[in-house]
PDB file of C-alpha atoms and ligand atoms in Angstrom:
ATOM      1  CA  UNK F 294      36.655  -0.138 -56.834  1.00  0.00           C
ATOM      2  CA  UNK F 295      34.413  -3.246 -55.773  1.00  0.00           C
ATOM      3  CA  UNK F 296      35.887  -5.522 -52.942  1.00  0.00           C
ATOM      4  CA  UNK F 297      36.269  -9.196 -54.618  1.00  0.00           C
ATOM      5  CA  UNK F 298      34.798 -11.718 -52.294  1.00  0.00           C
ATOM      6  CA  UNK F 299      37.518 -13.867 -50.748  1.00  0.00           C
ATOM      7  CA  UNK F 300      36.148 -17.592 -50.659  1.00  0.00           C
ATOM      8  CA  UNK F 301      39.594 -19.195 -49.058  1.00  0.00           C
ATOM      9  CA  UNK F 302      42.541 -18.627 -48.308  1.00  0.00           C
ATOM     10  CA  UNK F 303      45.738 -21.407 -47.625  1.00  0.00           C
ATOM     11  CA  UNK F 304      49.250 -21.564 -46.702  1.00  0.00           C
ATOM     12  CA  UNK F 305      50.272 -20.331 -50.190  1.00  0.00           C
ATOM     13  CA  UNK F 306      47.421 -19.274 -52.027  1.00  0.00           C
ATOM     14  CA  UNK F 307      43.867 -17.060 -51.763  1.00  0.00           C
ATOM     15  CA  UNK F 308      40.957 -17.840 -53.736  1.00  0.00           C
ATOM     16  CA  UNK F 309      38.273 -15.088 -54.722  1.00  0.00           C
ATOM     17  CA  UNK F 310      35.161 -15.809 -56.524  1.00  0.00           C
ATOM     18  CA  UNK F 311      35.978 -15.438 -60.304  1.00  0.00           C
ATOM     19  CA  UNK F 312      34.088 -12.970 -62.852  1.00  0.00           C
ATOM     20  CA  UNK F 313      31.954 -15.305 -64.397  1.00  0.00           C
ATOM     21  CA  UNK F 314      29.357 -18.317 -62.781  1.00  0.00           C
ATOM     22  CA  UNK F 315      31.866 -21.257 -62.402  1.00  0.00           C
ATOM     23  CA  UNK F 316      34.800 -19.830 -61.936  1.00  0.00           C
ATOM     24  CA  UNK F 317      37.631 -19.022 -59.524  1.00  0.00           C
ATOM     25  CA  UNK F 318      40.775 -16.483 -59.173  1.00  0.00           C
ATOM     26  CA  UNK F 319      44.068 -18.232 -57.758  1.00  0.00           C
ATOM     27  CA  UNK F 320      46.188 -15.681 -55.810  1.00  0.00           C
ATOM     28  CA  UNK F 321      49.857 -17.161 -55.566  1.00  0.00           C
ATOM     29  CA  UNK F 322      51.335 -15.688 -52.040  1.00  0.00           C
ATOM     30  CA  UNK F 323      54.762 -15.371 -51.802  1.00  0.00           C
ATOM     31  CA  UNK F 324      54.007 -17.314 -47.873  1.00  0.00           C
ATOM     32  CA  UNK F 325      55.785 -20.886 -47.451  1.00  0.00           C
ATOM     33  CA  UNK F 326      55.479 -23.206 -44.779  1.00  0.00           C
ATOM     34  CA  UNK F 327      56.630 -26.961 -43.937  1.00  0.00           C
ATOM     35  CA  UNK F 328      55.950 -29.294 -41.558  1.00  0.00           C
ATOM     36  CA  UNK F 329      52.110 -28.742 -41.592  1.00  0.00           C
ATOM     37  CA  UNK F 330      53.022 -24.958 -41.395  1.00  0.00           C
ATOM     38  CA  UNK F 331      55.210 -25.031 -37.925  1.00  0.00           C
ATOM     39  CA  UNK F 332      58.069 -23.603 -40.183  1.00  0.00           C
ATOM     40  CA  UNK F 333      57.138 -20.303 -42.247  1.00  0.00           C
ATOM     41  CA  UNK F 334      59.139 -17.795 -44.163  1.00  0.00           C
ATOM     42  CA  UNK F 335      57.676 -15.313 -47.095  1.00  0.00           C
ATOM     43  CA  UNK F 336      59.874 -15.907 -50.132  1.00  0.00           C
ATOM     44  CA  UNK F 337      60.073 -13.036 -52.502  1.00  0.00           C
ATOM     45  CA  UNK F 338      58.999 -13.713 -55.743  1.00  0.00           C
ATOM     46  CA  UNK F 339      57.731 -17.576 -54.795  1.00  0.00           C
ATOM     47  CA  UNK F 340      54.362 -16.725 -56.033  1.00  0.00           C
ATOM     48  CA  UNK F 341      55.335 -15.263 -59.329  1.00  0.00           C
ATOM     49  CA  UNK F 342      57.107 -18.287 -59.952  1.00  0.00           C
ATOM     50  CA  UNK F 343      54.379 -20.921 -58.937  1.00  0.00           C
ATOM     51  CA  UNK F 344      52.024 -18.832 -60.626  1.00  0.00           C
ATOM     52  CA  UNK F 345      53.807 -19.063 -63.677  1.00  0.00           C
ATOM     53  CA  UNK F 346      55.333 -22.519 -62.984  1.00  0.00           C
ATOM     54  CA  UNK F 347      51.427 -24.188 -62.945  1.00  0.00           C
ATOM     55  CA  UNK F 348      50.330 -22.148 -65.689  1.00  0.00           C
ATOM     56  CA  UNK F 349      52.992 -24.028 -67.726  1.00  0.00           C
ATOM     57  CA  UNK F 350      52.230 -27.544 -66.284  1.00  0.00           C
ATOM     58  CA  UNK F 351      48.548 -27.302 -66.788  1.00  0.00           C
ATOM     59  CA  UNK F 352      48.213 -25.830 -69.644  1.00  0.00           C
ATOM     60  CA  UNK F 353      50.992 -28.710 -71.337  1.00  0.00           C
ATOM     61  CA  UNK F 354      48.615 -30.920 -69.542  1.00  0.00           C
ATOM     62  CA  UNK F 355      45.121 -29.740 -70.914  1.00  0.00           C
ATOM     63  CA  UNK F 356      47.412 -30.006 -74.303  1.00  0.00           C
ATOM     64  CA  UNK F 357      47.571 -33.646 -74.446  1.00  0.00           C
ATOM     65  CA  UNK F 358      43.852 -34.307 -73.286  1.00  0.00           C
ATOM     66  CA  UNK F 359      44.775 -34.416 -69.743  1.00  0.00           C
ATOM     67  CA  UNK F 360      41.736 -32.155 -68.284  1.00  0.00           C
ATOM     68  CA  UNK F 361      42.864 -29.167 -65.674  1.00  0.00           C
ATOM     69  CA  UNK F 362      41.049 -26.678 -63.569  1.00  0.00           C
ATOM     70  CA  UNK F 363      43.408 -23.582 -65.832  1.00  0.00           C
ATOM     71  CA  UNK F 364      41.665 -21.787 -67.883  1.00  0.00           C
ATOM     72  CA  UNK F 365      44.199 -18.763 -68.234  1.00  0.00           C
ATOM     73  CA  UNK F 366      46.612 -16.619 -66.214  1.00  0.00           C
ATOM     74  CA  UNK F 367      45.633 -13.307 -65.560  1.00  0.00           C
ATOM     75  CA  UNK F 368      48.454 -11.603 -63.983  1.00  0.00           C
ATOM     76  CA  UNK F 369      51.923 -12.068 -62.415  1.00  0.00           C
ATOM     77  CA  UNK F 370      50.131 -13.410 -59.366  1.00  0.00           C
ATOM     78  CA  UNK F 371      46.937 -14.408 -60.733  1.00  0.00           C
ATOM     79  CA  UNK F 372      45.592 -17.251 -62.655  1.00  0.00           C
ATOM     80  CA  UNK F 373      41.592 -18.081 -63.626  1.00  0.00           C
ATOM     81  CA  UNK F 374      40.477 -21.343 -62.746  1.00  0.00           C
ATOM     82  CA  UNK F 375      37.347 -23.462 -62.920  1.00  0.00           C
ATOM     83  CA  UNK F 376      35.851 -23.939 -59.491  1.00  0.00           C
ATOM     84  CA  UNK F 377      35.503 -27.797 -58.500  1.00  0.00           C
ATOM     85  CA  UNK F 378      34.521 -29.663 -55.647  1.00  0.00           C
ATOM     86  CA  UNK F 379      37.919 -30.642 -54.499  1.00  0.00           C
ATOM     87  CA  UNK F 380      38.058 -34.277 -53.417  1.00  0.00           C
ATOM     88  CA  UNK F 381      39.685 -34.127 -50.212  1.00  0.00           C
ATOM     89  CA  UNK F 382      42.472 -36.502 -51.323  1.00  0.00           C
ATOM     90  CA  UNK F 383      46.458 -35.543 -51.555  1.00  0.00           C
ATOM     91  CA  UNK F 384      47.033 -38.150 -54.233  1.00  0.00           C
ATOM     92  CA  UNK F 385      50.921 -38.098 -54.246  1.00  0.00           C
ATOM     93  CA  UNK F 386      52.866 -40.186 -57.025  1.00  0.00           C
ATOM     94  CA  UNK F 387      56.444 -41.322 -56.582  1.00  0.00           C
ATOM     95  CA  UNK F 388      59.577 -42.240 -58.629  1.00  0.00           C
ATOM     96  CA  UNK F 389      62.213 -42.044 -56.325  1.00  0.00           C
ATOM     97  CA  UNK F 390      62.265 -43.425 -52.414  1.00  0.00           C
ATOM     98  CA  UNK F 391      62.110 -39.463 -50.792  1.00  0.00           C
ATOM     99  CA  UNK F 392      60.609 -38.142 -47.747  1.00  0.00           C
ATOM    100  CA  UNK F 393      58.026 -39.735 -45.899  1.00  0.00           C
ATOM    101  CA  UNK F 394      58.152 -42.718 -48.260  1.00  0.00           C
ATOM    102  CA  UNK F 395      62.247 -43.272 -47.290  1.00  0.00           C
ATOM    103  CA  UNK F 396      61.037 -42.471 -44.236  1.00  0.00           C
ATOM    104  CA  UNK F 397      58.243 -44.864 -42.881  1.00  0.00           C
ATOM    105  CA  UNK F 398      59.824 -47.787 -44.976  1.00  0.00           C
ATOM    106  CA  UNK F 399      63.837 -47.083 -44.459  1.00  0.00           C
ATOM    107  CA  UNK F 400      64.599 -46.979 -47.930  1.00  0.00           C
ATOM    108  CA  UNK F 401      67.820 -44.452 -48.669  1.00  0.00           C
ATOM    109  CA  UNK F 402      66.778 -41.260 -50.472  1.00  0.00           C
ATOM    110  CA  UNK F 403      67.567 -41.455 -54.040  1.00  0.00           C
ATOM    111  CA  UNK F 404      66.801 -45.170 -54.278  1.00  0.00           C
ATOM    112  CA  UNK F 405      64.834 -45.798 -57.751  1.00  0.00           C
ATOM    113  CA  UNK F 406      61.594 -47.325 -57.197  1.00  0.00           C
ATOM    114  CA  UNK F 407      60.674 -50.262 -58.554  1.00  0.00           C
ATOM    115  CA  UNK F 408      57.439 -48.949 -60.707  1.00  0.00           C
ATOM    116  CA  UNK F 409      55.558 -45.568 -59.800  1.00  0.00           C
ATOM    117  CA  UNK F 410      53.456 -45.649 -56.137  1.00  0.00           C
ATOM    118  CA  UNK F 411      50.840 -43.759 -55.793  1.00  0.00           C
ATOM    119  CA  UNK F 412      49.495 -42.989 -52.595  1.00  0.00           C
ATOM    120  CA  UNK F 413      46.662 -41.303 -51.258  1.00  0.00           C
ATOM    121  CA  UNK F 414      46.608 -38.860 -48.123  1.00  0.00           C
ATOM    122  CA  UNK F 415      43.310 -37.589 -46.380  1.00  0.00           C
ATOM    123  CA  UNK F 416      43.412 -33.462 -46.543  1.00  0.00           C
ATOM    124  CA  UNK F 417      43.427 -32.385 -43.106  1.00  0.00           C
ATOM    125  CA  UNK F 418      45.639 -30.144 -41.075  1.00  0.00           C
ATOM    126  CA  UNK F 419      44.626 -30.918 -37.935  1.00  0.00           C
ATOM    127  CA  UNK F 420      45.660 -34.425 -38.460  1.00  0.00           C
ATOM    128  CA  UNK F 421      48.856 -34.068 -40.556  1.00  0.00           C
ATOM    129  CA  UNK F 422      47.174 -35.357 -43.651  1.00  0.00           C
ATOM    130  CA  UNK F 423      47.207 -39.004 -42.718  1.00  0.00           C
ATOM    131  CA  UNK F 424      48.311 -41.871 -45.378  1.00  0.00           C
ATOM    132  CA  UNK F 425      45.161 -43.480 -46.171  1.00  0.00           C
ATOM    133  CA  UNK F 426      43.821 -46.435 -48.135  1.00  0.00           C
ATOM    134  CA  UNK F 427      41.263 -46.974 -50.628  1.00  0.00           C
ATOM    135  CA  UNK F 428      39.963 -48.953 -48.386  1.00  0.00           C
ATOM    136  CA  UNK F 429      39.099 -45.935 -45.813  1.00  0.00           C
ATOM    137  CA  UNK F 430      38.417 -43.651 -49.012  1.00  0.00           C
ATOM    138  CA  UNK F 431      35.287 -46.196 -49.986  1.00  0.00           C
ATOM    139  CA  UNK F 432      34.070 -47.007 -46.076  1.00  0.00           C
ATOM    140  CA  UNK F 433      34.281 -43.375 -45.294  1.00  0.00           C
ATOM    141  CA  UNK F 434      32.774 -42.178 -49.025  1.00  0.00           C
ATOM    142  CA  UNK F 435      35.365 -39.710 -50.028  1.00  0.00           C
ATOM    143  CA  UNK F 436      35.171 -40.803 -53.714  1.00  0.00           C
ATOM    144  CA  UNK F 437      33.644 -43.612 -55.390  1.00  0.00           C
ATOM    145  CA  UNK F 438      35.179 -47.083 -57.002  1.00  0.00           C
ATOM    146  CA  UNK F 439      34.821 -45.249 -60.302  1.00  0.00           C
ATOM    147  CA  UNK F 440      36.219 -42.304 -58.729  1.00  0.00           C
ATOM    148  CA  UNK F 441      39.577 -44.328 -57.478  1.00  0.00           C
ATOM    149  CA  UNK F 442      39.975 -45.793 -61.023  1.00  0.00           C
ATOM    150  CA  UNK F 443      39.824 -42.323 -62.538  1.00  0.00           C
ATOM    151  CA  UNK F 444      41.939 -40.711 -60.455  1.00  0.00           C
ATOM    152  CA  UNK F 445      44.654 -43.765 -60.827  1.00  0.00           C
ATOM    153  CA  UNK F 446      44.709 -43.473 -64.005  1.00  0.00           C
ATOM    154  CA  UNK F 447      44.795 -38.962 -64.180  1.00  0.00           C
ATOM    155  CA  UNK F 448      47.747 -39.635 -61.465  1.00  0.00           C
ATOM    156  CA  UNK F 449      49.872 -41.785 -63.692  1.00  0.00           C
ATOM    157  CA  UNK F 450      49.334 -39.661 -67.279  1.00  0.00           C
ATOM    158  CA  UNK F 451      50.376 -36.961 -65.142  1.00  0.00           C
ATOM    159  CA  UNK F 452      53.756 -38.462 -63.537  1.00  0.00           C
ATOM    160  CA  UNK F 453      54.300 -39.795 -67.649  1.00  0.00           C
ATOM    161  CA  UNK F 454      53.591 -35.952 -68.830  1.00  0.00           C
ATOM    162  CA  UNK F 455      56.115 -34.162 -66.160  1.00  0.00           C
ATOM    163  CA  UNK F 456      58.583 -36.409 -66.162  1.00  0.00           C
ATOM    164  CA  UNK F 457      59.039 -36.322 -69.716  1.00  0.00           C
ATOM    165  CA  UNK F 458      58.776 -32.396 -69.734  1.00  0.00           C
ATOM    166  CA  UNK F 459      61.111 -32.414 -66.573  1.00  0.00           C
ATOM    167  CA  UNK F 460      63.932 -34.845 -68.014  1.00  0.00           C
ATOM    168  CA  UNK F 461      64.400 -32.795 -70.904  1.00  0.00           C
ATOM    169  CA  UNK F 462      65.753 -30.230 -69.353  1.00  0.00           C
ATOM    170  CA  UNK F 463      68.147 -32.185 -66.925  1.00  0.00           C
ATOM    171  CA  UNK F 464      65.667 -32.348 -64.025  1.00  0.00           C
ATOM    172  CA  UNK F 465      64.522 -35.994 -62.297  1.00  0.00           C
ATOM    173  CA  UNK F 466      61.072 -36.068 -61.103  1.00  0.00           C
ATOM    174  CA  UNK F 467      61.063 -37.770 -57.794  1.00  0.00           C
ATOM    175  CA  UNK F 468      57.634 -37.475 -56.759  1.00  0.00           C
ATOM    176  CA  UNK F 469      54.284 -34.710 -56.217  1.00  0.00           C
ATOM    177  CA  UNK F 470      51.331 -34.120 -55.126  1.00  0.00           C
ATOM    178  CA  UNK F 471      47.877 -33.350 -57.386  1.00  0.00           C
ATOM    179  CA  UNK F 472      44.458 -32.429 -56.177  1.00  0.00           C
ATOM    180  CA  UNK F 473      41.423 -33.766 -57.706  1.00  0.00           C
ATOM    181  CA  UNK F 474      38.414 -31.809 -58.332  1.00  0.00           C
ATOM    182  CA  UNK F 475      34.520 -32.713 -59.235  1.00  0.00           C
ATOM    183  CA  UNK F 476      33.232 -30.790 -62.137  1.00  0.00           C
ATOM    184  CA  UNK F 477      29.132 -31.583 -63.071  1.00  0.00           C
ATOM    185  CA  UNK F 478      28.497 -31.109 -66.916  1.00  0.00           C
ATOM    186  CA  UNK F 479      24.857 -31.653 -66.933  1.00  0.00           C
ATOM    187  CA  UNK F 480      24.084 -35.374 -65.836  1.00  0.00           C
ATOM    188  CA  UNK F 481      27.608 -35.932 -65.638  1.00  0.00           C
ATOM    189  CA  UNK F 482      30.355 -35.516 -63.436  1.00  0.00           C
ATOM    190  CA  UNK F 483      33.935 -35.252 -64.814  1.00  0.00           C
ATOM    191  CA  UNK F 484      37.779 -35.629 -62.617  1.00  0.00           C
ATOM    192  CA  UNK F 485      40.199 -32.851 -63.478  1.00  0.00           C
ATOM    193  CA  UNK F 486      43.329 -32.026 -61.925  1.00  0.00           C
ATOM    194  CA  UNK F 487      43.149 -28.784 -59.790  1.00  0.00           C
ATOM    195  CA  UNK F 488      44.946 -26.970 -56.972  1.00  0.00           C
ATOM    196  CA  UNK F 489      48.405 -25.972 -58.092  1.00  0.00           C
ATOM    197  CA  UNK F 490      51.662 -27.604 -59.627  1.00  0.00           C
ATOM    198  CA  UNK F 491      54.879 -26.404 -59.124  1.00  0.00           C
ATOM    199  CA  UNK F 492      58.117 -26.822 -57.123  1.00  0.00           C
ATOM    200  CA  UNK F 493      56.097 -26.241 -53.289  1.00  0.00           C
ATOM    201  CA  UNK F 494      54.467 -29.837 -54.592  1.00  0.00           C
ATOM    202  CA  UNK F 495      56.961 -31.658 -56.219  1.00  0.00           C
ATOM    203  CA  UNK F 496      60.627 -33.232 -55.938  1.00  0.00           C
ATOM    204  CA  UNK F 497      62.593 -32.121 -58.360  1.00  0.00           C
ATOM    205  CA  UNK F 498      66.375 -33.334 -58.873  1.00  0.00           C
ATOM    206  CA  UNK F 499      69.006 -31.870 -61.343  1.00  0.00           C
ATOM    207  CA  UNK F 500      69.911 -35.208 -62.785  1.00  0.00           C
ATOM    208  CA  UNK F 501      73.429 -34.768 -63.492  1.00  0.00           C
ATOM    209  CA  UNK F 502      74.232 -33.254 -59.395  1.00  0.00           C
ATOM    210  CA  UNK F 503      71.133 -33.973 -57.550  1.00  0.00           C
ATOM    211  CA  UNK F 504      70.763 -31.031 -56.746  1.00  0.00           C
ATOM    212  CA  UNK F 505      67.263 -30.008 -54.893  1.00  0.00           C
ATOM    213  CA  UNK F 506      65.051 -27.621 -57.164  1.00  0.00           C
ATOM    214  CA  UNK F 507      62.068 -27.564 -54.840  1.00  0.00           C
ATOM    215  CA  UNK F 508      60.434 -26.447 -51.324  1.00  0.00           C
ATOM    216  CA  UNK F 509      63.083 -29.261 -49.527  1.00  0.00           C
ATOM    217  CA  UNK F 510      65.389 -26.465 -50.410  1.00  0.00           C
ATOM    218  CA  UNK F 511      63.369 -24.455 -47.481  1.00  0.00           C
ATOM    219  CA  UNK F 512      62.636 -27.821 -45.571  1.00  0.00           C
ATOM    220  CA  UNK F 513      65.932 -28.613 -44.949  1.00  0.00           C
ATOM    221  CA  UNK F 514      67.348 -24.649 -45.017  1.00  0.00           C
ATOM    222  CA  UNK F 515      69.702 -26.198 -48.436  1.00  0.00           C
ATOM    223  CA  UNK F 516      70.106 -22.145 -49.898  1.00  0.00           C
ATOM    224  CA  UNK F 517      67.582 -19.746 -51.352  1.00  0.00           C
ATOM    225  CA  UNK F 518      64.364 -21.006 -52.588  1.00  0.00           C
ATOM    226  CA  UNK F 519      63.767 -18.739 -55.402  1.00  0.00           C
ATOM    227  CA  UNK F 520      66.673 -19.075 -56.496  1.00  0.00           C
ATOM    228  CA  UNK F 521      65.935 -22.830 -57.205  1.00  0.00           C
ATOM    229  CA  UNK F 522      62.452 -21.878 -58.596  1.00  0.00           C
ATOM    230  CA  UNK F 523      63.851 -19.777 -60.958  1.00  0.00           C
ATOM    231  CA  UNK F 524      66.463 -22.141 -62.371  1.00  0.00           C
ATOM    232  CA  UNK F 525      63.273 -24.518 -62.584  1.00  0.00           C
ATOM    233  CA  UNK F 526      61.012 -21.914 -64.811  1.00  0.00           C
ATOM    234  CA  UNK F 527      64.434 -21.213 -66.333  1.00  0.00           C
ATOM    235  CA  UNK F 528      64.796 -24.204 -67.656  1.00  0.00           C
ATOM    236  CA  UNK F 529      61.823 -24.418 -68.980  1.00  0.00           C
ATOM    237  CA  UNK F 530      62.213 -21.874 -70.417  1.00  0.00           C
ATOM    238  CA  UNK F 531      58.899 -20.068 -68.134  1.00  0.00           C
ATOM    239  CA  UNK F 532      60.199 -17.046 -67.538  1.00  0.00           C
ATOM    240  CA  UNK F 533      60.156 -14.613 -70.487  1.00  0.00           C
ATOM    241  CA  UNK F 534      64.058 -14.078 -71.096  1.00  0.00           C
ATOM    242  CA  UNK F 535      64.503 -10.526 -70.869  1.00  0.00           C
ATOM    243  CA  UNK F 536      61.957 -10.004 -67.665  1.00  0.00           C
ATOM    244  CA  UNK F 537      63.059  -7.822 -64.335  1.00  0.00           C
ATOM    245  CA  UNK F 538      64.874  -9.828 -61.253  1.00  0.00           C
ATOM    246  CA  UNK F 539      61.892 -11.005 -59.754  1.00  0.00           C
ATOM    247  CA  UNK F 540      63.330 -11.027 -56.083  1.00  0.00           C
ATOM    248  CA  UNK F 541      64.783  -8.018 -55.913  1.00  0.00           C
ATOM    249  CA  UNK F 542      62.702  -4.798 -55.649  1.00  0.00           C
ATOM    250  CA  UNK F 543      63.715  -2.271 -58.112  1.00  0.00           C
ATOM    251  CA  UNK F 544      64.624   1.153 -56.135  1.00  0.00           C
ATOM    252  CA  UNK F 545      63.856   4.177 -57.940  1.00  0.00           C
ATOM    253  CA  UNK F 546      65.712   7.670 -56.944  1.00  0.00           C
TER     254      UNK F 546
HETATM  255  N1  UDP G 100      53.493 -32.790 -50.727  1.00  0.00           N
HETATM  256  C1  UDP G 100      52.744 -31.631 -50.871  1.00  0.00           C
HETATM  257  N2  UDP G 100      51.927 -31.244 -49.852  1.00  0.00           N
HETATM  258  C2  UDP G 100      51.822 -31.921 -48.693  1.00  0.00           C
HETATM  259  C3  UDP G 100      52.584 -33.095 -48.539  1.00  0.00           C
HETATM  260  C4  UDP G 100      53.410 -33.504 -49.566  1.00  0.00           C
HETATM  261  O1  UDP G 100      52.799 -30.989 -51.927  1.00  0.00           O
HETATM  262  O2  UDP G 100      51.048 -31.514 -47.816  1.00  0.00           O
HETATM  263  C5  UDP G 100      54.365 -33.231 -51.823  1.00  0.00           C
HETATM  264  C6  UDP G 100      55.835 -33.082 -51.474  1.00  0.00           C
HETATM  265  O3  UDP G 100      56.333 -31.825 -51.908  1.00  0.00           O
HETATM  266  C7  UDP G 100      56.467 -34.218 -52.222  1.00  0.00           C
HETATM  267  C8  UDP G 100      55.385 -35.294 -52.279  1.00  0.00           C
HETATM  268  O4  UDP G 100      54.159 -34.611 -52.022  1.00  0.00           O
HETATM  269  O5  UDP G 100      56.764 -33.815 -53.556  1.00  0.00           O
HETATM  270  C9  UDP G 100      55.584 -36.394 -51.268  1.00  0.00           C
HETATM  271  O6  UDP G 100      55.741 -35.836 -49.996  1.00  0.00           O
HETATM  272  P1  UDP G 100      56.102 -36.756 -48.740  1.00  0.00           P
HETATM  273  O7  UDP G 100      54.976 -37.681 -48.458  1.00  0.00           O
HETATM  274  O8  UDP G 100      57.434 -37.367 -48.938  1.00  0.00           O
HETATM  275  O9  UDP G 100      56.064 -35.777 -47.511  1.00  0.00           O
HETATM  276  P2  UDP G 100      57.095 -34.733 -46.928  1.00  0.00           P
HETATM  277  O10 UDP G 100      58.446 -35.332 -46.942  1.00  0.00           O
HETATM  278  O11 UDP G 100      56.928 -33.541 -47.841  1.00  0.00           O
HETATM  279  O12 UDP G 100      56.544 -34.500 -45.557  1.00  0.00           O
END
């Protein structure tokens, strides 16, 4: 059997160089990590999940003309993706006052916001993935006026799309995270959403209880975190119905 050729590998996933020119193979650990990875823990079953949880986001997203790296999941841990230049951007978009927002501006948790905020963060690890503005994204070139306008506007179809597919099944979305990524057709270059999109980059609520659904649940030590992912795909109805207890290995005599 040929060795694939790793090209990265993250906190929570691996990337290998997909079968065809173009194309990438997403590896979902089961690893998580907080606080710019100073806490760590491997989840059983996280990756499954995630895997499974962003195959169902992008793919509603590619749906209603809202372009995605996906092209299709290839196993329980594995999903096929177009390779992009990532644009080294966290672009996070917020509902709710939560975490660093309630943080740096004293606003209680919970608090409803007056419209969305979206907010960009530079990607790096050995700073802590500083806030940034556009202002230092057009001195220091990270992505052009054009660029910022695009990605604006893919942030805010996205927060519309998930929190309409989130509220419908009793879950508030409070805020996430997206990636951007560079594709060249040709002459042109074209912004789609990339990375991953599940409950290690998002705040999800139960909005009856508010009860946490995602990673704060292994931030703040609130229970068992795929236990929360699973009521999440279960909701949604992810996870086919009748499929094996994903965190518990099966023992056979
Ligand atoms: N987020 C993420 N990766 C990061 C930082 C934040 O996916 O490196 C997500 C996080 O899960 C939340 C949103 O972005 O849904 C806003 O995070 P916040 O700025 O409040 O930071 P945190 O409280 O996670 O440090």
């Amino acid at each position: 059997m040929a060795r694939r050729k790793k090209i990265y590998e993250g906190k929570a996933k691996i990337l290998y160089e997909g079968p065809e020119p173009g194309t990438i193979v997403q590896y979902f650990k089961d690893d998580a990590t907080a606080f710019n990875a100073e806490k760590r823990d491997v989840i059983d079953g996280k990756g499954v999940l995630n895997n499974r949880l962003s195959e169902f986001f992008m793919t509603g997203l590619n749906n209603v003309g809202i372009p995605t790296h996906f092209i299709r999941r290839l196993n329980m841990r594995e999903q096929l993706v177009r390779s992009c230049e990532i644009i080294p951007l966290e672009v996070v978009v917020r509902n709710v006052a939560a975490g660093s927002l309630a943080k740096r501006l004293g606003l209680e948790e919970g608090s409803a916001l007056p419209r969305p905020i979206v907010e960009y963060y530079y990607k790096d690890d050995k700073l802590g993935d500083p806030l940034v503005t556009e202002e230092h994204i057009a001195a220091f070139g990270w992505a052009s006026q054009q660029d910022m306008d695009d990605i604006l506007s893919l942030a805010l179809r996205v927060n519309d799309f998930l929190s309409g597919v989130m509220i419908a099944v009793g879950i508030r979305l409070v805020d996430f995270k997206i990636e951007i990524g560079r594709v060249f057709d040709g002459d042109f270059q074209r912004l789609i959403v990339a990375d991953e999109i599940s409950p290690d980059s998002c705040r999800l609520w139960d909005a009856e209880t508010g009860q946490k659904l995602d990673k704060d649940v292994f931030r703040r030590d609130l229970g068992d975190l795929a236990d929360a992912y699973t009521e999440v795909a279960r909701r949604l109805g992810v996870m086919p119905k009748n499929a094996a207890p994903i965190t518990k290995p099966t023992l056979i005599n």
